[in-house]
Structure formats: C-alpha cells, structure tokens
JSON list of C-alpha atoms in Angstrom, two decimals:
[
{"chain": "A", "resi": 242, "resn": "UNK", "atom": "CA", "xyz": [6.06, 6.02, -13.20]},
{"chain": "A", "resi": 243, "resn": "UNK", "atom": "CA", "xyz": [5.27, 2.36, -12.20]},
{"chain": "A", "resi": 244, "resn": "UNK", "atom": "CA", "xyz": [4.40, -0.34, -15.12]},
{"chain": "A", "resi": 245, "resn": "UNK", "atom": "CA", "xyz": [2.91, -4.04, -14.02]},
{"chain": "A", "resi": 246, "resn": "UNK", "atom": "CA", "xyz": [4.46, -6.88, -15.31]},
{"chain": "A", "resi": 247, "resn": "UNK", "atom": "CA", "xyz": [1.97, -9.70, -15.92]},
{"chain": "A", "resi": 248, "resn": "UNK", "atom": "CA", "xyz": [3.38, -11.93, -18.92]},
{"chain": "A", "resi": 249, "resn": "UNK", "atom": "CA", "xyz": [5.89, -9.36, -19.64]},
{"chain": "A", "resi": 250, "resn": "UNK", "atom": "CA", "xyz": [6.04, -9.51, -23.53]},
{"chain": "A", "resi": 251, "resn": "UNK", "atom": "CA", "xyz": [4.49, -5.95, -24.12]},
{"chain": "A", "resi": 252, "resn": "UNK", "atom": "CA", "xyz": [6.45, -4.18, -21.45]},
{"chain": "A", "resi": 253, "resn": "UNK", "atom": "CA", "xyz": [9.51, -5.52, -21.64]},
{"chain": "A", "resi": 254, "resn": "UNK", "atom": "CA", "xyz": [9.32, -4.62, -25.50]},
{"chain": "A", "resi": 255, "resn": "UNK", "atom": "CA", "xyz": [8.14, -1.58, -24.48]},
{"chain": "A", "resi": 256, "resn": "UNK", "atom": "CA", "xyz": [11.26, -0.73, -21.78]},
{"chain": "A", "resi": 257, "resn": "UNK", "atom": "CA", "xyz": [13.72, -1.85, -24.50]},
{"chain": "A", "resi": 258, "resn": "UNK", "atom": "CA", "xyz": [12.52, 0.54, -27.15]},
{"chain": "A", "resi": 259, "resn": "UNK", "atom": "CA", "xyz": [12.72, 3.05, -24.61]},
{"chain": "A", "resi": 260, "resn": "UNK", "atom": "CA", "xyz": [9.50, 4.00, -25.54]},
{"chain": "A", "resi": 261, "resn": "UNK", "atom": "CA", "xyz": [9.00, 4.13, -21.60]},
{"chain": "A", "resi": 262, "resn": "UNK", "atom": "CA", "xyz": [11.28, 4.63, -18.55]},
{"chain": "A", "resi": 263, "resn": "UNK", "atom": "CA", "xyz": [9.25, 3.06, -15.18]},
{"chain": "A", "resi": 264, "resn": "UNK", "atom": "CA", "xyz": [10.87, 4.07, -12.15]},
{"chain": "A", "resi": 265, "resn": "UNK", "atom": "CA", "xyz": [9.35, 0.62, -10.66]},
{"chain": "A", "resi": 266, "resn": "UNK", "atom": "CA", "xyz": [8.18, -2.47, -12.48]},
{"chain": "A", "resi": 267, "resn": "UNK", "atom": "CA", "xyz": [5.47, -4.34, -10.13]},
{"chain": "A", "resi": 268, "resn": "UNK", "atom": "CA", "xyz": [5.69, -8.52, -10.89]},
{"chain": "A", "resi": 269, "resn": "UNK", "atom": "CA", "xyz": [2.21, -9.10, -10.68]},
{"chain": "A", "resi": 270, "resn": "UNK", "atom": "CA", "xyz": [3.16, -13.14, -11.39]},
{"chain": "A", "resi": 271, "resn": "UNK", "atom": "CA", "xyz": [3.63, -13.87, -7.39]},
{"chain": "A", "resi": 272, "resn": "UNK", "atom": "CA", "xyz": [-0.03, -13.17, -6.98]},
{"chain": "A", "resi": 273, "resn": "UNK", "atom": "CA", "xyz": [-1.65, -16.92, -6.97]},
{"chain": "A", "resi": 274, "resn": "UNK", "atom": "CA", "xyz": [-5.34, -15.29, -7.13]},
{"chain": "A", "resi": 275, "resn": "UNK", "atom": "CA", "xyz": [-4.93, -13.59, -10.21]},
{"chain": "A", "resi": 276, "resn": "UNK", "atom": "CA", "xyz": [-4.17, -17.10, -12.18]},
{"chain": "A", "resi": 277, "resn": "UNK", "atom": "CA", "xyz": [-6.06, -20.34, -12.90]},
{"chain": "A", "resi": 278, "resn": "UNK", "atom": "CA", "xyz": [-9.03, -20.93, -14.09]},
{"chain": "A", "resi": 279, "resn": "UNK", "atom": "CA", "xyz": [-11.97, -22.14, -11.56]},
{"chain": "A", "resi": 280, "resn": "UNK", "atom": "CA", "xyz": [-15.07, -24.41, -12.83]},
{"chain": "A", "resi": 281, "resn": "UNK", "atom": "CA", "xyz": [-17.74, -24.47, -10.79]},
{"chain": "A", "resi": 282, "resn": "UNK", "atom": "CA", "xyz": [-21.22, -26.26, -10.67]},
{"chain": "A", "resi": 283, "resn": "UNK", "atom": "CA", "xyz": [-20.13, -27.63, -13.76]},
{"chain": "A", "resi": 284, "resn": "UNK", "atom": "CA", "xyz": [-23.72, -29.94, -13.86]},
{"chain": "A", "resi": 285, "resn": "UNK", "atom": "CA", "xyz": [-26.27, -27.11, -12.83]},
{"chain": "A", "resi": 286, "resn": "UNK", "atom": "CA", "xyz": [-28.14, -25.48, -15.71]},
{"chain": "A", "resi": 287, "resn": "UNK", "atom": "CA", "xyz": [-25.63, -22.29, -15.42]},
{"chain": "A", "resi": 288, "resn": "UNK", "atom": "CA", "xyz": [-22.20, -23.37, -14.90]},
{"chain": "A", "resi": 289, "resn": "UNK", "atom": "CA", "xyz": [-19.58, -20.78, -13.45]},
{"chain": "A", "resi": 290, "resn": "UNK", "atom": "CA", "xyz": [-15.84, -20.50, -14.84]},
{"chain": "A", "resi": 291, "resn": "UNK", "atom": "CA", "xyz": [-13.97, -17.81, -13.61]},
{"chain": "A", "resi": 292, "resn": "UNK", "atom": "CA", "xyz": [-10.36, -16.86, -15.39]},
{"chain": "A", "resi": 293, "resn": "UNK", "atom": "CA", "xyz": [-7.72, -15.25, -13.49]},
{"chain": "A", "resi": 294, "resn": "UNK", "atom": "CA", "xyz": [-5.98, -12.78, -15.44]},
{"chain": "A", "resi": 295, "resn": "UNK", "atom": "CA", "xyz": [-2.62, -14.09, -15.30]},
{"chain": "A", "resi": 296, "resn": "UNK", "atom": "CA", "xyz": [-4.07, -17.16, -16.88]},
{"chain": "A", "resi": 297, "resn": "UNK", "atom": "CA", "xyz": [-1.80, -18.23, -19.98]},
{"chain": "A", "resi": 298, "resn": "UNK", "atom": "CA", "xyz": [-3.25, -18.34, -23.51]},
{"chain": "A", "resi": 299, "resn": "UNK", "atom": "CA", "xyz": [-2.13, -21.58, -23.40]},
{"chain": "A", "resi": 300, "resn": "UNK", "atom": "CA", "xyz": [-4.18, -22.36, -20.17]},
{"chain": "A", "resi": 301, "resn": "UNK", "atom": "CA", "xyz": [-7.03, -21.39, -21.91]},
{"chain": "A", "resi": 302, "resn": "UNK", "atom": "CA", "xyz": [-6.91, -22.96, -25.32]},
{"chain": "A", "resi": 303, "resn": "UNK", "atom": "CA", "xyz": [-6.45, -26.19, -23.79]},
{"chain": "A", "resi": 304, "resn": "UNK", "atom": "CA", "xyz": [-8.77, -26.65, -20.93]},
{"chain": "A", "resi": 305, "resn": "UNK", "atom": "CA", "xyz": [-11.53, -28.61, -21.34]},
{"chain": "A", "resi": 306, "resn": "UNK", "atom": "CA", "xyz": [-14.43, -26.61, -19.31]},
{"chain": "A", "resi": 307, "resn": "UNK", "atom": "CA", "xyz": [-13.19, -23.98, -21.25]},
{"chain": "A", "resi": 308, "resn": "UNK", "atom": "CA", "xyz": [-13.10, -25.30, -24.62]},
{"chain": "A", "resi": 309, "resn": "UNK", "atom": "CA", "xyz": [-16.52, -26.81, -23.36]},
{"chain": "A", "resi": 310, "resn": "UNK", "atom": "CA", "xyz": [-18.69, -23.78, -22.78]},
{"chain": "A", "resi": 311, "resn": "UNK", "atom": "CA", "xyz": [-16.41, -20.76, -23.85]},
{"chain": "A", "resi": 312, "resn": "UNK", "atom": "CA", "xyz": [-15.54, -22.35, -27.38]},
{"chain": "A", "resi": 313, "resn": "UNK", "atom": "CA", "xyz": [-15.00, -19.19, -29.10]},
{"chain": "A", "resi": 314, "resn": "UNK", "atom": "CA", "xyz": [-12.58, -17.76, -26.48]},
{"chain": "A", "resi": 315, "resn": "UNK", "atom": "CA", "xyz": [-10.90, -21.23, -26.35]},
{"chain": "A", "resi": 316, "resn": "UNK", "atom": "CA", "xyz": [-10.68, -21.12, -30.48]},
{"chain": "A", "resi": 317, "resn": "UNK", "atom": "CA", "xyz": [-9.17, -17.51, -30.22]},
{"chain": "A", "resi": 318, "resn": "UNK", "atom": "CA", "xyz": [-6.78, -18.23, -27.65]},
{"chain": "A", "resi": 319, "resn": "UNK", "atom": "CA", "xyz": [-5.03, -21.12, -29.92]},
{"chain": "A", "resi": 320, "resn": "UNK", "atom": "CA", "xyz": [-5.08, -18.21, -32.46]},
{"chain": "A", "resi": 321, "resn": "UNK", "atom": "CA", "xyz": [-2.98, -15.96, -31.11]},
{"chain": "A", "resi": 322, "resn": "UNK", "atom": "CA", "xyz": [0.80, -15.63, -32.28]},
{"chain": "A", "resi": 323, "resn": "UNK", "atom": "CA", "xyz": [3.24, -18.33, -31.57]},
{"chain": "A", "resi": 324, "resn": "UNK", "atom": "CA", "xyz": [3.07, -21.36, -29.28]},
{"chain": "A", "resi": 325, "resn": "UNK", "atom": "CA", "xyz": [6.26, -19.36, -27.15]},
{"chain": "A", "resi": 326, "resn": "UNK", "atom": "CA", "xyz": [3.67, -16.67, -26.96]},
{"chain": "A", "resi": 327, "resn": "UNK", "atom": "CA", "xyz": [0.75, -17.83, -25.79]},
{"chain": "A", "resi": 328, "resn": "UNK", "atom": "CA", "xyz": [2.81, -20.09, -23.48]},
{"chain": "A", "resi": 329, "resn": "UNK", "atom": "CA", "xyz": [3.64, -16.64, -21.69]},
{"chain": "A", "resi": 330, "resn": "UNK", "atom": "CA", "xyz": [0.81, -14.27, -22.80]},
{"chain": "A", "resi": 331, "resn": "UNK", "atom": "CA", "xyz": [-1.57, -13.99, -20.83]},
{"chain": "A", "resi": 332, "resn": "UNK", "atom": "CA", "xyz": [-5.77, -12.87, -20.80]},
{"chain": "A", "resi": 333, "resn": "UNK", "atom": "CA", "xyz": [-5.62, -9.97, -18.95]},
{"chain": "A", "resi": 334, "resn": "UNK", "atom": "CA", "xyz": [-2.32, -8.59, -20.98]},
{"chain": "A", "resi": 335, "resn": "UNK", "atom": "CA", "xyz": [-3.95, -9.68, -24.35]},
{"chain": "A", "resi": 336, "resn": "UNK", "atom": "CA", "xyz": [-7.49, -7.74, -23.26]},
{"chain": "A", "resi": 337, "resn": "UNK", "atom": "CA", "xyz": [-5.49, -4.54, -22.06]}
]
C-alpha cells in the first residue's frame, strides 16, 4: 500500500500509531505545481486565484488577494490549530 505525503502531520501520526503500514510513502512536496497560490486579472470584474494544494495554511491566511476576495477561507485558515501547524498543514491535506 502506498500513502502520499503532502504536509505530513496526518500520516506520519498515522504510521506511528501503526494504524497503517505503507510499503511506499510518495513526497508529494518536490512537486512545484501543486504549491503557491496564483492571482490573476486581479482588476477585471472576475478575478482568478488558483491554490495549489500543497499551499500552507499559513500561505493562505496571510496573503493579501486571498484575504481580499476569499475572506472566509483566509479567516478559517488562521483558525486552524497551532501556528507550527498551519506553518506545515496544508489545503489539500486539511480538505482530504
């Protein structure tokens, strides 16, 4: 069985509790086009953000096109946990 590793917080908890036993853990955190955030046409009437999702909690509480037009998921990122959390956690972990 293969797990991904993303932020790692879940699955590492989850191989130490032995709760699983992956034969292969796949580092998803080398993949540059899975992270970032990307504004774009920022001015038109419909502006376009896309979130990668290895983007940190962090990442997304704090920037400022986010907090701009995705306030709620801006307000909910600085919600979650700890600051050592969200500093690792990441969107597409904390959806799963």
């Amino acid at each position: 069985m293969a797990m991904y590793l993303a932020g790692g917080g879940d699955v590492i908890d989850v191989v130490k509790r032995h709760l699983a036993r992956p034969s292969v853990l796949l580092d998803l955190k080398q993949i540059p086009a899975l992270r970032g955030i990307n504004a774009a046409n920022m001015t038109a009437p419909q502006p376009s953000i896309t979130l990668g999702s290895l983007t940190t909690l962090r990442e997304l509480a704090e920037d400022e096109n986010v907090r701009r037009y995705l306030p709620a998921l801006a307000a909910a990122a600085s919600r979650v946990a700890t600051p050592q959390i969200r500093n690792i956690g990441t969107l597409g972990g904390n959806l799963l």
